Coordinates of C-alpha atoms in Angstrom, one line a residue:
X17 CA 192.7 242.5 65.3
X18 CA 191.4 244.9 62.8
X19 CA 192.2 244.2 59.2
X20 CA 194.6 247.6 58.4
X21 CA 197.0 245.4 61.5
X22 CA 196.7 242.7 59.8
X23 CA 198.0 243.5 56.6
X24 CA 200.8 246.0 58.6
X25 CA 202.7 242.5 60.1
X26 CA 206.0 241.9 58.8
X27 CA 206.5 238.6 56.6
X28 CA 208.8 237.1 59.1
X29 CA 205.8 237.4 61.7
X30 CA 202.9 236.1 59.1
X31 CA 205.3 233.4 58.3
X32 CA 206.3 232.2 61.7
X33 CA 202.3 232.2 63.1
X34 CA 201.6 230.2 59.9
X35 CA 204.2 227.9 60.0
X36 CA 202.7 227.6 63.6
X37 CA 199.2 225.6 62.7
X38 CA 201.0 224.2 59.1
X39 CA 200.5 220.9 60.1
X40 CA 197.2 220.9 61.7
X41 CA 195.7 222.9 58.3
X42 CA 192.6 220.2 56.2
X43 CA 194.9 217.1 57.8
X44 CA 194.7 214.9 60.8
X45 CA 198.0 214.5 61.2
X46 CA 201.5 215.4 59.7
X47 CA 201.2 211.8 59.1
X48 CA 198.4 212.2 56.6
X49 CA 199.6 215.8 54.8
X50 CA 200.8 215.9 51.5
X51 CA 204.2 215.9 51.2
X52 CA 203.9 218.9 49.2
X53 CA 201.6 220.4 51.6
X54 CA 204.4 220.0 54.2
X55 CA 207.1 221.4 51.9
X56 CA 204.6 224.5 51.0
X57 CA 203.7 225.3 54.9
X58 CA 207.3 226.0 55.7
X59 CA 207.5 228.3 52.8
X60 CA 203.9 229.4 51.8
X61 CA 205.1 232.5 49.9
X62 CA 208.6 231.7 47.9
X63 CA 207.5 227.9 47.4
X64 CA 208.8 227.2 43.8
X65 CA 205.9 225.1 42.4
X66 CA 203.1 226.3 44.3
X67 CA 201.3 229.6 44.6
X68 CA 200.7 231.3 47.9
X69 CA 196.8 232.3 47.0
X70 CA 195.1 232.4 50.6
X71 CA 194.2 235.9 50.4
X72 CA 192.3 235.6 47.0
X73 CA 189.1 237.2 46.7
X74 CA 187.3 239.7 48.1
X75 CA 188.3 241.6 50.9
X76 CA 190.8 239.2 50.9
X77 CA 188.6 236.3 50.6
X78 CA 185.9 237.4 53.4
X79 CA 183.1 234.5 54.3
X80 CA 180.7 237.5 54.3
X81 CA 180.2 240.1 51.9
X82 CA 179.4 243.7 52.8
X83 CA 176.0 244.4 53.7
X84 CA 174.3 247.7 52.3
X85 CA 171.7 248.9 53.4
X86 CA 168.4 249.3 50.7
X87 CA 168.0 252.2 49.3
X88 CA 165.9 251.4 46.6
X89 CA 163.8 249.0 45.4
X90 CA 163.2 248.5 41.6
X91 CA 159.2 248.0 41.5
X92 CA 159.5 252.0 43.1
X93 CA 161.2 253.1 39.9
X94 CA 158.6 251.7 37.2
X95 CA 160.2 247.8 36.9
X96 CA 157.2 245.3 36.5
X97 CA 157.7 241.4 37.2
X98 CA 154.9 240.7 34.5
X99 CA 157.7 239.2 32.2
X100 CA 156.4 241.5 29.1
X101 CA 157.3 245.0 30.0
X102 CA 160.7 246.5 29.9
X103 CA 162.2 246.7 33.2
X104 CA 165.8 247.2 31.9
X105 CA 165.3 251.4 32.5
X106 CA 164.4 251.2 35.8
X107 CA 167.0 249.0 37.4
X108 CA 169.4 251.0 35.8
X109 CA 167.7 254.1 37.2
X110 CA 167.5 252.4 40.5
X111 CA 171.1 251.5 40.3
X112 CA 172.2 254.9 39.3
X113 CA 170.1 256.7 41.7
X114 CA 171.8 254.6 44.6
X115 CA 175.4 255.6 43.1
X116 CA 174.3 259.1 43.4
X117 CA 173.3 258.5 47.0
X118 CA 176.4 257.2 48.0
X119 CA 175.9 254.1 47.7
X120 CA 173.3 251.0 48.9
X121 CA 171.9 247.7 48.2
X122 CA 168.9 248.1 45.0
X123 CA 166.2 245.1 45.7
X124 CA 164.6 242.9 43.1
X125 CA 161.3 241.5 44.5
X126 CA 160.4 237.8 43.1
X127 CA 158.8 237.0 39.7
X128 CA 160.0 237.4 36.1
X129 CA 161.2 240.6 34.8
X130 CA 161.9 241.7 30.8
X131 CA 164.9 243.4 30.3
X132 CA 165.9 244.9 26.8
X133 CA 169.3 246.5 27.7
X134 CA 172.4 245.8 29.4
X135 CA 172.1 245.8 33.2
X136 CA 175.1 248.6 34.9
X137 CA 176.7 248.7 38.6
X138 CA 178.6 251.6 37.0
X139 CA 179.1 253.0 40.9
X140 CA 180.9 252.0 43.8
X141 CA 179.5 250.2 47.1
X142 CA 176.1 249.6 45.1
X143 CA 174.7 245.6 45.3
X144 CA 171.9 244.7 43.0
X145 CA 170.3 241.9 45.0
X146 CA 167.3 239.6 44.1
X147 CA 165.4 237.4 46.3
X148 CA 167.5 234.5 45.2
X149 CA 168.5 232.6 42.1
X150 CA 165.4 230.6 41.9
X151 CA 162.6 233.1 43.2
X152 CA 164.0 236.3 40.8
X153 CA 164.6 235.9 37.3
X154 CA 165.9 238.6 34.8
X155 CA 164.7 237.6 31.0
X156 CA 167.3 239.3 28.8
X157 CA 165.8 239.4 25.3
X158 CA 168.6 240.8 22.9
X159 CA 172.5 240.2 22.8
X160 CA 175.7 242.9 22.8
X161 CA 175.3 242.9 19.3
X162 CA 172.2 244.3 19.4
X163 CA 172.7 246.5 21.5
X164 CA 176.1 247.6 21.6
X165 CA 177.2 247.0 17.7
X166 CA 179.3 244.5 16.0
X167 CA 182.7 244.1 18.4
X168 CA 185.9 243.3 16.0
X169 CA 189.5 242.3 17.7
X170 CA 191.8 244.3 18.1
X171 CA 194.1 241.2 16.6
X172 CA 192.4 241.5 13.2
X173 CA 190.2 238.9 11.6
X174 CA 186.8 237.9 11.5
X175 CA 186.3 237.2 15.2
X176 CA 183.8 238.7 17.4
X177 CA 185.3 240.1 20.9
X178 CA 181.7 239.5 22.8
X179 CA 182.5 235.9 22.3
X180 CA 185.4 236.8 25.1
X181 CA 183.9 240.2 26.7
X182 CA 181.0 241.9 28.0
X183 CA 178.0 240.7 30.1
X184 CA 174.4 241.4 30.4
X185 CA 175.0 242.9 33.6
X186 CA 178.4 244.1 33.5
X187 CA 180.0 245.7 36.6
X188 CA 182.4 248.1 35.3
X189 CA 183.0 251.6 36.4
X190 CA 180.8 254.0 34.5
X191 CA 183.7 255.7 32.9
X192 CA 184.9 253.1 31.7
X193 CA 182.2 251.6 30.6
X194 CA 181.2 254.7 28.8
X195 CA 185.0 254.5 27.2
X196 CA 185.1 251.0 25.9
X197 CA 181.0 251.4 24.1
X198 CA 182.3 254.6 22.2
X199 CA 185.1 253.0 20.9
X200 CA 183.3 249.3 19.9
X201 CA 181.0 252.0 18.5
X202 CA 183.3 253.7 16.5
X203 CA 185.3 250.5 15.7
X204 CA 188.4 251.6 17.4
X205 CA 188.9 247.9 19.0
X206 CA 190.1 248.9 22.6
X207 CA 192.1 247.2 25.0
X208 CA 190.1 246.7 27.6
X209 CA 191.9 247.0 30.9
X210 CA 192.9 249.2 34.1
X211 CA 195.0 251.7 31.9
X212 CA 192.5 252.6 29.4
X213 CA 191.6 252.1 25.5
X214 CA 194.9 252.7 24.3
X215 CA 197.0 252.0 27.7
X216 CA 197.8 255.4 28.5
X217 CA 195.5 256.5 31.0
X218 CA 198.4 256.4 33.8
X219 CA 201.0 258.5 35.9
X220 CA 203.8 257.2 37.7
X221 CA 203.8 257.7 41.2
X222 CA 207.0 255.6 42.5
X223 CA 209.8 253.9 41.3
X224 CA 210.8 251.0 43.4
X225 CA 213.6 249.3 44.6
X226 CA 214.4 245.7 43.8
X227 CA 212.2 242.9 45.8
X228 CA 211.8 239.5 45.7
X229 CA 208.6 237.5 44.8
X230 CA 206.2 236.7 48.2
X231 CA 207.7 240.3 49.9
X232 CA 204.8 242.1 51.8
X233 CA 207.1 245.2 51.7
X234 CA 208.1 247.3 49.4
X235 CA 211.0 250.3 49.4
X236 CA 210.1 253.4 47.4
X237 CA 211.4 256.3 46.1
X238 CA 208.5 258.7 46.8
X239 CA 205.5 258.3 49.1
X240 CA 203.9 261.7 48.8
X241 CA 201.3 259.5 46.5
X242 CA 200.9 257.0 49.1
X243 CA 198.3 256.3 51.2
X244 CA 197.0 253.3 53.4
X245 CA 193.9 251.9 51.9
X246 CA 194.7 253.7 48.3
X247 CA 194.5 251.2 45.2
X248 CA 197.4 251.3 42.8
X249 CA 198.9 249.5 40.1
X250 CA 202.3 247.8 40.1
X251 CA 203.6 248.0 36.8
X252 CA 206.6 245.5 35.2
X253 CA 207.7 246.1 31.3
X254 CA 209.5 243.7 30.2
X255 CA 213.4 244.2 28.6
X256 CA 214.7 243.2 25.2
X257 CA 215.4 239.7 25.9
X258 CA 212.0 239.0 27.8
X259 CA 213.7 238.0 31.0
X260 CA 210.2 239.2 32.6
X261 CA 208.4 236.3 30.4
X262 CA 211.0 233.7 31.3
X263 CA 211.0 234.9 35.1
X264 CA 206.8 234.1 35.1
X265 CA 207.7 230.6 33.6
X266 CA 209.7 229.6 36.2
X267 CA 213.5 230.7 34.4
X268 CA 215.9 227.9 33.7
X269 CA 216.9 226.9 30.3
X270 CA 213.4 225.9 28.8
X271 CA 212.0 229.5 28.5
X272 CA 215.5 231.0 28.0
X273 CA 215.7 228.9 24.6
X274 CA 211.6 229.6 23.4
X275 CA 211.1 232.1 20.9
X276 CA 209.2 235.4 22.0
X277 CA 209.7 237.9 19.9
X278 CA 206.8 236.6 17.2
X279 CA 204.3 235.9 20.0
X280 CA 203.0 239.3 19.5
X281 CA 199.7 238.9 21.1
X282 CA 201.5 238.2 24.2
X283 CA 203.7 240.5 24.2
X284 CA 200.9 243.0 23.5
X285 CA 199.8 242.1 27.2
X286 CA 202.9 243.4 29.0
X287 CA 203.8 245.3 30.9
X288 CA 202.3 243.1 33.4
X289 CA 199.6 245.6 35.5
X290 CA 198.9 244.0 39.0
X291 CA 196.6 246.1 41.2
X292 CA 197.1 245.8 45.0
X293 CA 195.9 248.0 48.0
X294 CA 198.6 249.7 50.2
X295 CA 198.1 248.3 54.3
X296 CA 201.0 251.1 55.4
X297 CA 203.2 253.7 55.0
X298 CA 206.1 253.9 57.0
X299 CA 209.3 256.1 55.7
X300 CA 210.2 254.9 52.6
X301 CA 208.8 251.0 53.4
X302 CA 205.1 250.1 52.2
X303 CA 203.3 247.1 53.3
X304 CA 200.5 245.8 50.6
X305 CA 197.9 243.9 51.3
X306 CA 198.9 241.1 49.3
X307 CA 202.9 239.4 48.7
X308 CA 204.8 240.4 45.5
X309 CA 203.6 237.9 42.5
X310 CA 207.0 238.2 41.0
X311 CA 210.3 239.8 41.6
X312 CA 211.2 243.6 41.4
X313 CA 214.1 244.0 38.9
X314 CA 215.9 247.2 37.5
X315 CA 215.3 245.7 33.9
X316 CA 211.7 246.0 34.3
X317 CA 211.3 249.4 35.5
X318 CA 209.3 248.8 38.5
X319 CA 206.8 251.2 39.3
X320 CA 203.5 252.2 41.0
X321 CA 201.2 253.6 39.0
X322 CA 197.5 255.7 39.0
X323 CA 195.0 253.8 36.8
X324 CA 191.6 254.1 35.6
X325 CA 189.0 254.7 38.3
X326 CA 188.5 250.9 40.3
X327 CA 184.8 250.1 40.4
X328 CA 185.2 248.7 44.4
X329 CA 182.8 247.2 47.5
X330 CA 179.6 246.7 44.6
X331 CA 177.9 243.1 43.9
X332 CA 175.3 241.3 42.5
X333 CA 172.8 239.0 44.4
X334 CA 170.3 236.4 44.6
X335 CA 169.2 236.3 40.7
X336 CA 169.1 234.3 37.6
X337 CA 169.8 235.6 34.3
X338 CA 168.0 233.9 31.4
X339 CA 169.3 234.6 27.6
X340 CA 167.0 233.5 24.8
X341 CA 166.9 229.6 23.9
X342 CA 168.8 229.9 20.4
X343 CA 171.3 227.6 19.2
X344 CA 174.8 228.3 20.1
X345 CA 176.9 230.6 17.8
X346 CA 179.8 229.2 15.8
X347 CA 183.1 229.6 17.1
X348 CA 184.6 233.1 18.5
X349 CA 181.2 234.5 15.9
X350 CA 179.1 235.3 19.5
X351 CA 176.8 237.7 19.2
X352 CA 176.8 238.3 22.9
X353 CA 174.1 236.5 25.0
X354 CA 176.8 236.8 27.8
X355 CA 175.7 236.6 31.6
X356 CA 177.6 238.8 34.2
X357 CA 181.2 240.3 33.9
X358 CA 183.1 242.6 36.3
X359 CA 185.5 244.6 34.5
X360 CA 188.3 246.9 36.2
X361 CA 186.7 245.9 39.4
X362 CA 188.7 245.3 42.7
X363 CA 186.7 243.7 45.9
X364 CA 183.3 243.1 44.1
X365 CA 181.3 239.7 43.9
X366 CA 178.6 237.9 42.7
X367 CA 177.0 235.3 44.9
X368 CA 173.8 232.9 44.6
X369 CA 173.8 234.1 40.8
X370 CA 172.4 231.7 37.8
X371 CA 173.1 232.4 34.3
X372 CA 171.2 230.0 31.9
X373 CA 170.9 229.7 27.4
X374 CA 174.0 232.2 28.1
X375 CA 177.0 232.0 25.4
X376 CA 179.5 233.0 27.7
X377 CA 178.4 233.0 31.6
X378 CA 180.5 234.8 34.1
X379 CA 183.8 237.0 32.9
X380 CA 186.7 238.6 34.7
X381 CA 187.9 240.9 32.6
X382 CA 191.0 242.8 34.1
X383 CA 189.5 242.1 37.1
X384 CA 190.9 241.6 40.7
X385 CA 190.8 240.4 44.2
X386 CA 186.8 239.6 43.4
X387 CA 184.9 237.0 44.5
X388 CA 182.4 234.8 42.8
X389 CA 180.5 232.3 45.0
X390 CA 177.3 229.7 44.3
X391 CA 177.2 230.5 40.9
X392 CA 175.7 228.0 38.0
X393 CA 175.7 227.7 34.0
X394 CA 172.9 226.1 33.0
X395 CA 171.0 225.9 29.7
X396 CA 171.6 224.9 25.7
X397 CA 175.5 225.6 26.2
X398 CA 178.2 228.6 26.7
X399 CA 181.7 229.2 24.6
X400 CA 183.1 229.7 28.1
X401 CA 180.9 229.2 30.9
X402 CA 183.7 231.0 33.2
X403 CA 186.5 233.2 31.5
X404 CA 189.3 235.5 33.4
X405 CA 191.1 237.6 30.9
X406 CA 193.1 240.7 30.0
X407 CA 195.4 240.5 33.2
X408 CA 192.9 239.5 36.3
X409 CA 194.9 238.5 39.5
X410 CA 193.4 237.1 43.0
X411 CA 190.0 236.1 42.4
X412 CA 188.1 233.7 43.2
X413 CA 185.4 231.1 42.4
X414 CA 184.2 228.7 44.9
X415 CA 180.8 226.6 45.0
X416 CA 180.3 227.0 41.3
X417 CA 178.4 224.5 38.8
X418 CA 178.8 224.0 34.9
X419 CA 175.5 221.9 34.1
X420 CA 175.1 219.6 31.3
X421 CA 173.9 221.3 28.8
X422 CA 170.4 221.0 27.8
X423 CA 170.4 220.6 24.2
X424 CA 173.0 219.0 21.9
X425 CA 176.3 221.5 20.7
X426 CA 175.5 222.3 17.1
X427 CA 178.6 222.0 14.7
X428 CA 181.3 224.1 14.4
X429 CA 180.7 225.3 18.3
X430 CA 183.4 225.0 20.9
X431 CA 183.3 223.7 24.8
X432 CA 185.9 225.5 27.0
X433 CA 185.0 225.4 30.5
X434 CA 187.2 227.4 33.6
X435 CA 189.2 229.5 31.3
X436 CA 192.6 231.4 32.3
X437 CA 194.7 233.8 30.1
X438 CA 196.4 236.6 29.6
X439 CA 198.7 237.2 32.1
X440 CA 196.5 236.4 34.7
X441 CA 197.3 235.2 37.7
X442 CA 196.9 234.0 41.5
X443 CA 193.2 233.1 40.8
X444 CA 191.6 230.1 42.5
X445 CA 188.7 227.7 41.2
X446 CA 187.4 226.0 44.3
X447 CA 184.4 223.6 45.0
X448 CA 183.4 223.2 41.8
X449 CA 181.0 220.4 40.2
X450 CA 181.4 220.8 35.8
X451 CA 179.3 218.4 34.5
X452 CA 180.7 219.4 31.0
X453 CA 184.0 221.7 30.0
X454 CA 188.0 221.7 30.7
X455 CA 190.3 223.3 32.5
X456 CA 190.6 226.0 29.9
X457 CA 194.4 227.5 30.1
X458 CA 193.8 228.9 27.3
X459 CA 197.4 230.3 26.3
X460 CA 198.6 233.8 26.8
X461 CA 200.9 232.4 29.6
X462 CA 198.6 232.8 32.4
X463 CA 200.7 231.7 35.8
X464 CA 200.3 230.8 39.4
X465 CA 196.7 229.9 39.4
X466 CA 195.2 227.2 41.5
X467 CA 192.6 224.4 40.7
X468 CA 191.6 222.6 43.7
X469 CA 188.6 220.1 44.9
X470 CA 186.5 219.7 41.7
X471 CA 184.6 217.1 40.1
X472 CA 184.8 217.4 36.3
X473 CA 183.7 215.1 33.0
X474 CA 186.6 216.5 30.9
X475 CA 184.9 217.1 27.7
X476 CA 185.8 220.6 26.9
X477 CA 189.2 221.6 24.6
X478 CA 191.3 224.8 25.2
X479 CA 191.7 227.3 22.7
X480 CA 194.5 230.3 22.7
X481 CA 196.0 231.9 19.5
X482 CA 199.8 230.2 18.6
X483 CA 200.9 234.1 19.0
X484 CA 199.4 234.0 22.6
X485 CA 202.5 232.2 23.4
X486 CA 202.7 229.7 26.0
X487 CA 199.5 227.6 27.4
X488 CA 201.2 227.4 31.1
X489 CA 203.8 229.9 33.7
X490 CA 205.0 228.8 36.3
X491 CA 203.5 227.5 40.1
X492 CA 200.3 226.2 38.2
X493 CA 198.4 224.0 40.9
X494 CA 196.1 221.1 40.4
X495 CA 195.1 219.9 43.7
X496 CA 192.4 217.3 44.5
X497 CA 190.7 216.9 41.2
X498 CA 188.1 213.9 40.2
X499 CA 187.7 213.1 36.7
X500 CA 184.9 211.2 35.7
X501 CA 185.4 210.1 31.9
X502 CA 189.3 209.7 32.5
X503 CA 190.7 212.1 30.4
X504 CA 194.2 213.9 31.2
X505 CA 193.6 216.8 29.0
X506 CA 194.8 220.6 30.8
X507 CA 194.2 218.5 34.7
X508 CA 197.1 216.5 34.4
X509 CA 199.3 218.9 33.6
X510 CA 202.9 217.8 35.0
X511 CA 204.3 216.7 31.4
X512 CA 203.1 220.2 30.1
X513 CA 203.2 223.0 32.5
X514 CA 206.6 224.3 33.9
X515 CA 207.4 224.2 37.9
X516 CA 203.7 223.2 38.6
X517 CA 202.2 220.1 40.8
X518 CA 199.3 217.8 40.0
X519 CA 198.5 216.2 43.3
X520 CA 195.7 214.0 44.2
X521 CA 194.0 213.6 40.8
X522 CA 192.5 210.1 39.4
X523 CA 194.3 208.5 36.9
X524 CA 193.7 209.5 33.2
X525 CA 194.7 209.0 29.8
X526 CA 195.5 211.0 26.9
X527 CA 193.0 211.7 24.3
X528 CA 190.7 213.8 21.9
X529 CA 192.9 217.3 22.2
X530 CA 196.4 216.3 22.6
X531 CA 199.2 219.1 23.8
X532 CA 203.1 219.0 23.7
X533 CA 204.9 221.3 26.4
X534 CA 205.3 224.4 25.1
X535 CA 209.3 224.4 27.0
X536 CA 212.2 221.7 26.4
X537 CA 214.0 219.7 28.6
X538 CA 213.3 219.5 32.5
X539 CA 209.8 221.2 33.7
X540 CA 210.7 220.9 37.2
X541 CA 207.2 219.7 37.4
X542 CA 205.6 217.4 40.5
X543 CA 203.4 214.5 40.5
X544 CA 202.2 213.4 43.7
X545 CA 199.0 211.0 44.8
X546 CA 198.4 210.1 41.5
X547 CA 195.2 207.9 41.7
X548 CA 194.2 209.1 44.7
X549 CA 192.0 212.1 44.9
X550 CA 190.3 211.1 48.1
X551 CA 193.3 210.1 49.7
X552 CA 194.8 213.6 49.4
X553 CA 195.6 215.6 52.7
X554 CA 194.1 218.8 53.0
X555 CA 191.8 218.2 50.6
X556 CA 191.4 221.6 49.7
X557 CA 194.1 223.6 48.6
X558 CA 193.1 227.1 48.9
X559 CA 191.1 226.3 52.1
X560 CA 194.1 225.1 53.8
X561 CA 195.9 228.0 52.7
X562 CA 193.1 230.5 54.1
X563 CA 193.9 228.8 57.4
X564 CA 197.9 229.6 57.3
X565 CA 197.1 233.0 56.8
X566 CA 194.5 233.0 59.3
X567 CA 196.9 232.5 61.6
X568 CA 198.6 235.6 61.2
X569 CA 195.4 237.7 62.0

């Protein structure tokens, strides 16, 4: 059944074929599944404490990624693998010269090549692909700062945004990417997102009607904008009471009594921008590809919107990057030795991909439905070895590895680890082995993300502004996690985040970085196999979840 049908079934029909193989989805038996798994399969979209997150990733979390064909290769274009001359210039020839053909896979032979600039997929449907993590190797010998210029925030203070943004190879659409350099260059701090450097590169081209959270169909006003396979944004302000804040935590008396309004640097992150592909038109009914992440109310002005160019279908492959062996900065002072970001990208990945000496490893940065699979962190250290930021919704990142580092942190430096914020949301971290790091929520009120079947010494501490607001929204999932030095910190999260569930995790105990709920009275929170992380049925989460929705295909 081809993939446009797919997305075109009602949610009554995806719902009953799922509910069909429930049961038989990562358990045994019925007998052996969760109770919460049990509760979730009869209600995989509209379950209260648990996100619906089995179409994360690209192409809605495809096994395989797209295969280009070669077009160029970048020993063709002057790149040397002698590990002294300065291949930057032609890989990014290379990779421009395949945007201007349409598109096309750019190889890297093996060896050791120099590069002295910021490596751009700037074009759609272009992969960069080396012969694999340990056979091509990229030296990058200067940082952002360097090349780019100093990077303030836009918050104030003393801070440097490359401790948060930017890669050595950053996929970003060229535009954009243009955009966001002129104005770090002329110190007009941008935001950095799918709407531009000031927010207002955007039309309206629907109002729509009111919906509830996990609908696949929406009713609109006007589809002469509308087109099946056509990206746009879905756009929710929030009112004067911040019902729209309150509705992501979960509602109920606990966010109705927290203060907002002086939480300005979350507040500067609404309205909330969620981009989704449209499956079908059909009168005034459109089908996305993905269900609604929250409700449609009148008192948020629901809307679809145009956006900044997407930067779609491009990759990277089968490399390592390797930063310069210097100590680690000081705390949110990076000079940007960063390792590979996608930025207002939708349906891109990075697979077999190595990052090492790095101080902040892979980014999503307003980023979406991306996938990022057998990646690593290796080296003296990283800030963040994984950060998702700036409102970046449906990605995800399996088979990934934080290594220990290499040399010992120098003072004043900071450990996060799997870092969520900023409105971001239905993201998944799956499969993953951190030898070092947390599980960074690292306030901003990210909601509805999903850890699941990782093995992690929990050494790291969050971070997040006070004015960030909240360091959990609602449906935050913790599912199958092994901790190895018995900490609680950000994993055991049912005393701190509201209507969220902690299943299957060893026990732990509080200690080093300490956290009160952010919400009073009930959290409506779940606990469930506490102590038993290989006793847990499925034991993967978002695997499990693939499998409900397969069943709709």
């Amino acid at each position: 059944m081809s993939n446009r049908t797919v997305m075109g079934m009602t949610r009554r029909s995806l719902l009953g074929s799922a509910v069909t193989v429930a049961l038989s989805a990562g358990a045994a038996s019925a007998a052996e599944a969760a109770p919460l798994w049990r509760e979730f399969s009869r209600a995989p979209f509209t379950h209260p404490q648990i996100p619906y997150v089995g179409r994360a990733g690209c192409h809605g979390g495809a096994t395989r990624f797209p295969r280009r064909r070669i077009v160029a290769d970048v020993c063709d274009f002057g790149a040397v693998a002698d590990g002294t001359t300065d291949s930057a210039p032609a890989i990014n020839r290379a990779l421009a010269a395949a945007g201007r053909a349409g598109g096309g896979t750019v190889t890297i032979p093996p060896g050791t090549f120099r590069v002295d600039d910021v490596i751009r997929v700037g074009h759609s449907n272009v992969v960069l692909k080396g012969a694999g993590s340990g056979r091509t190797t990229l030296h990058a010998t200067k940082n952002l700062t360097e090349l780019i210029g100093t990077y303030g925030s836009r918050y104030g203070g003393d801070k440097s945004s490359w401790s948060w943004a930017g890669g050595l190879i950053w996929l970003a659409p060229q535009a954009r990417w243009e955009s966001l350099v002129a104005a770090i260059r002329a110190r007009a701090w941008p935001f950095e997102g799918w709407t531009g450097n000031r927010r207002d590169e955007w039309r309206t081209l629907t109002a729509l009607a009111p919906a509830r959270q996990g609908s696949w169909t929406v009713t609109v006003a006007d589809t002469r904008s509308l087109r099946p396979g056509a990206l746009v944004l879905l756009r929710l302000a929030d009112d004067p009471d911040h019902t729209l804040l309150e509705h992501m935590c979960g509602g109920g008396s606990g966010p109705e009594a927290y203060f907002w309004d002086d939480k300005t640097k979350l507040t500067s992150y609404v309205p909330y921008e969620w981009p989704v592909r449209i499956a079908r038109v059909h009168g005034q009914k459109v089908t996305l590809e993905r269900p609604l992440p929250l409700d449609l109310r009148p008192e948020w002005s629901p809307q679809l919107t145009t956006h900044v160019p997407e930067l779609s279908g491009s990759g990277v492959e089968g490399l390592t990057l390797e930063a310069p062996d210097v100590p680690q900065q000081q705390h949110l002072l990076d000079k940007g030795h960063n390792g590979v970001v996608l930025q207002c990208a939708y349906d891109c990945w990075v697979d077999d991909v190595t990052v090492r000496h790095v101080d902040n490893g892979f980014g999503l940065v307003a980023a979406s439905a991306c996938t990022l699979r057998r990646t690593r962190v290796a080296g003296r250290g990283s800030h963040h070895p994984y950060f998702c930021r700036e409102g970046s919704h449906d990605n995800l990142v399996e088979d990934f590895t934080i290594e220990e580092r290499t040399r010992p942190a120098p003072a004043n430096t900071q450990l996060h680890g799997i870092n969520v914020e900023g409105l971001s949301s239905y993201n998944v971290w799956s499969r993953g082995d951190m030898r070092m790091g947390t599980f960074d929520s690292h306030r901003g009120l990210p909601f509805a993300n999903v850890r699941t079947d990782i093995t992690v010494n929990n050494n790291g501490r969050h971070g997040g502004d006070a004015s960030a607001g909240p360091l959990f929204g609602a449906r935050f999932t913790h599912w199958n996690v092994r901790v190895t030095n018995g900490r609680a910190g950000l994993v055991k999260i049912d005393g701190l985040a509201p209507w969220s569930a902690t299943v299957g995790i060893d026990e732990v105990r509080e200690f080093d970085q300490i956290d009160v709920p952010d919400f009073p009275g009930d959290l409506h929170t779940r606990l469930e196999l506490y102590g038993g992380p290989g006793a847990v049925r499925p034991r993967n989460l978002y695997e499990a979840q693939r499998r409900l929705k397969g069943a709709g295909r």
